[in-house]
Amino acid sequence: MNVETKLGLDVFKIDSEPHILINQEICRSCEEKFCLYVCPAKLYSINRETGDMEIECSGCLECGTCRIACIHGALDWNYARGGFGIQYRFG
Amino acid sequence: MSDAAEEKVEVVVVGAGLAGLSAAYVLAQAGVDTVVVERGDYPGAKNVTGGRIYMHPLRHYLPELWDDAPLERHVTRETLTMLAEGSSTAITLDSDRFREEPYHSYTILRSTFDRWLGDKVAGAGAFILPKCRVDDVLVEDGKVVGIVMAGEDEIRADVVVAADGVLSLIAEKAGLRQAQQAKHYAVSAKEVIELPAKSIEQRFNLGPGEGAAQLYFGALTKGMLGGGFLYTNKESISLGLVVGIESLMEREPKLEVHEILEEFKARPEIRNLIADGETVEYSAHVIPEGGINAMPRLYADGIVVIGEAAGLGLNMLLTVRGMEFAVASGVMAAEAIKTARERGDYSATSLAGYEELLRDSFVVKDLQTFRHVLGTMENPRLFNFYPQAVCDIFSELLWIDEKPKSKISSTVIREGLGKFLNWPTVRDALGMLRI
């Protein structure tokens, strides 16, 4: 089972505005780009055309691993707004 | 900001997890005007455990509360499995002690459990405000005097209780902690896999209501700090793994937790246990592993920090702890706040009573006793060499073919000395004495 299918099982209340913002300038200067590998939901990817780092916030499990792994501080990280984001039914 | 948006209460608790709800319960019972602000739709909507909860500390700190709690199964069988490539060795403890009431530990699912606890807290008289994210603390003259929610609404309070979980943005905003370091945290990913109760009881050899708790370490994490876990719920299995964030960052070639989880599920040790099960939820959570070395300041003028926000989690190698620390710290913070309220003094000096209570309890004492576990586990040999060595020896002893077998003692001596009598192993063994 791939991670997209797993996320499809979860209940998300999707917000139109992203709760994690990426500073592309800092991100471009980062050699390691740990966010690409540490996110358990695999939400980070590099846009092939623009070269920008992108995050698909609508599948975010709000664990905070990326916040800890982004050692250069490129993330303006917050939880989803109240009443939005992942709503665990089992937890 | 308008006056209408401004409220004043005695205590505002940020986060309806086990820590925040326990604190609120004790405060509300004492008649303290308490509001719990929760960003999820309901208490438990954002909360995740492995998981299993140890009941004796809970009964000690909140004796009357747990009789009708939505617990899953009481654990009667504990298994530790060392995974090698293509083999594994397990040690199981099945004990009558685990079948004696009141039971030692239960498997739980947090969405149900925390929601139930939230109802208890509301029943005790605290107000729970869901769907509200707290964005900042209000600070006046260097003292925390309340919180700011999204949309700029404020709640003023004599004390803010930061119970906002492992990342604790509130403790950070209040200047009580630095940014988290990857070496002090692990990431966990879990699936809840539904199976009929009958299948669970047959597959794990359990009586009705009995549960199994299993920890796995070794080849699974490919040398990285971490391991797998499996807990049986009433009608589901919680299956997941934990990997150190720094280990994930440093490893080459890179591995991702969701991939390792799939490899775990495919291993013969696991795949038959979950066969025909239906995965119904995928969750992730960051776990504090830094112990006593990674705790923030626990209090300041007008604020206390509890539960995972205070770094209260502990890997004791054979057991993993957290939820009972959350409950205990919540109760102790509430007791300290009650004392501060009698004095009418919510300064740091007055709230310091919380840390004193915590230091005298099992919470800080266990964190202190097990402070070297993380350092010991940073040794890749623990995950690749030892499980493989143990499995190889058993494999040699149990394998029969057309060739004559050596004596058991000769095999053990030959294999054992060959594998374990060397300096790195002696050094590791000495290191293990610290934990």
CSV table of C-alpha atoms in Angstrom, one decimal, chain A residues 4-91:
chain,number,residue,atom,x,y,z
A,4,GLU,CA,-1.1,8.2,-1.0
A,5,THR,CA,-3.6,5.4,-0.5
A,6,LYS,CA,-2.9,5.4,3.2
A,7,LEU,CA,-3.6,9.1,3.4
A,8,GLY,CA,-6.8,8.5,1.5
A,9,LEU,CA,-8.1,6.5,4.5
A,10,ASP,CA,-7.7,9.5,6.9
A,11,VAL,CA,-10.3,12.2,7.5
A,12,PHE,CA,-9.0,15.6,6.6
A,13,LYS,CA,-10.8,18.9,6.7
A,14,ILE,CA,-9.1,20.8,4.0
A,15,ASP,CA,-8.3,24.4,4.4
A,16,SER,CA,-7.8,26.6,1.4
A,17,GLU,CA,-4.8,28.3,2.9
A,18,PRO,CA,-1.6,26.3,3.6
A,19,HIS,CA,-0.5,26.1,7.2
A,20,ILE,CA,3.2,25.5,6.4
A,21,LEU,CA,5.0,28.1,4.3
A,22,ILE,CA,8.4,27.6,2.6
A,23,ASN,CA,11.0,30.3,2.2
A,24,GLN,CA,12.2,29.4,-1.3
A,25,GLU,CA,15.3,31.4,-1.0
A,26,ILE,CA,16.6,29.6,2.1
A,27,CYS,CA,15.3,26.3,0.7
A,28,ARG,CA,17.3,26.7,-2.6
A,29,SER,CA,20.5,27.2,-0.7
A,30,CYS,CA,19.9,24.0,1.4
A,31,GLU,CA,21.9,21.1,0.1
A,32,GLU,CA,20.4,18.4,2.3
A,33,LYS,CA,16.7,18.9,1.7
A,34,PHE,CA,15.8,16.5,4.5
A,35,CYS,CA,12.1,17.4,4.2
A,36,LEU,CA,12.0,15.2,1.0
A,37,TYR,CA,12.8,12.1,3.0
A,38,VAL,CA,11.6,12.6,6.6
A,39,CYS,CA,8.0,13.4,6.1
A,40,PRO,CA,6.0,10.3,6.9
A,41,ALA,CA,3.3,11.4,4.5
A,42,LYS,CA,5.8,12.2,1.7
A,43,LEU,CA,4.3,15.6,1.1
A,44,TYR,CA,7.4,17.5,-0.1
A,45,SER,CA,8.5,17.6,-3.7
A,46,ILE,CA,10.5,19.8,-6.0
A,47,ASN,CA,8.6,21.4,-8.8
A,48,ARG,CA,10.4,20.3,-12.0
A,49,GLU,CA,9.7,23.5,-13.9
A,50,THR,CA,10.3,26.2,-11.3
A,51,GLY,CA,12.7,24.3,-9.0
A,52,ASP,CA,10.7,25.4,-6.0
A,53,MET,CA,10.0,23.2,-3.0
A,54,GLU,CA,6.4,22.4,-2.7
A,55,ILE,CA,4.3,20.9,0.1
A,56,GLU,CA,0.9,19.4,-0.2
A,57,CYS,CA,-0.5,20.6,3.1
A,58,SER,CA,-3.9,18.9,2.6
A,59,GLY,CA,-2.4,15.5,3.5
A,60,CYS,CA,-0.4,16.8,6.5
A,61,LEU,CA,-0.5,14.6,9.6
A,62,GLU,CA,0.7,17.6,11.7
A,63,CYS,CA,3.5,15.6,13.3
A,64,GLY,CA,6.2,18.3,13.0
A,65,THR,CA,9.0,16.1,11.7
A,66,CYS,CA,9.8,18.5,8.9
A,67,ARG,CA,9.9,21.4,11.4
A,68,ILE,CA,12.6,19.6,13.4
A,69,ALA,CA,14.5,18.3,10.3
A,70,CYS,CA,14.6,21.7,8.5
A,71,ILE,CA,17.8,22.8,10.1
A,72,HIS,CA,18.1,26.0,8.0
A,73,GLY,CA,14.8,27.4,9.1
A,74,ALA,CA,13.1,27.6,5.8
A,75,LEU,CA,9.7,26.7,7.2
A,76,ASP,CA,7.2,29.0,8.6
A,77,TRP,CA,5.5,26.1,10.4
A,78,ASN,CA,2.1,26.1,12.0
A,79,TYR,CA,-0.6,23.6,12.8
A,80,ALA,CA,-3.7,23.6,10.6
A,81,ARG,CA,-6.2,26.3,11.7
A,82,GLY,CA,-8.7,25.3,14.3
A,83,GLY,CA,-11.3,22.9,13.0
A,84,PHE,CA,-9.1,22.1,9.9
A,85,GLY,CA,-6.6,19.4,9.0
A,86,ILE,CA,-6.3,15.8,10.1
A,87,GLN,CA,-9.1,14.6,12.4
A,88,TYR,CA,-8.1,11.2,13.8
A,89,ARG,CA,-10.9,8.7,14.4
A,90,PHE,CA,-8.7,6.1,16.0
A,91,GLY,CA,-5.4,7.9,17.0
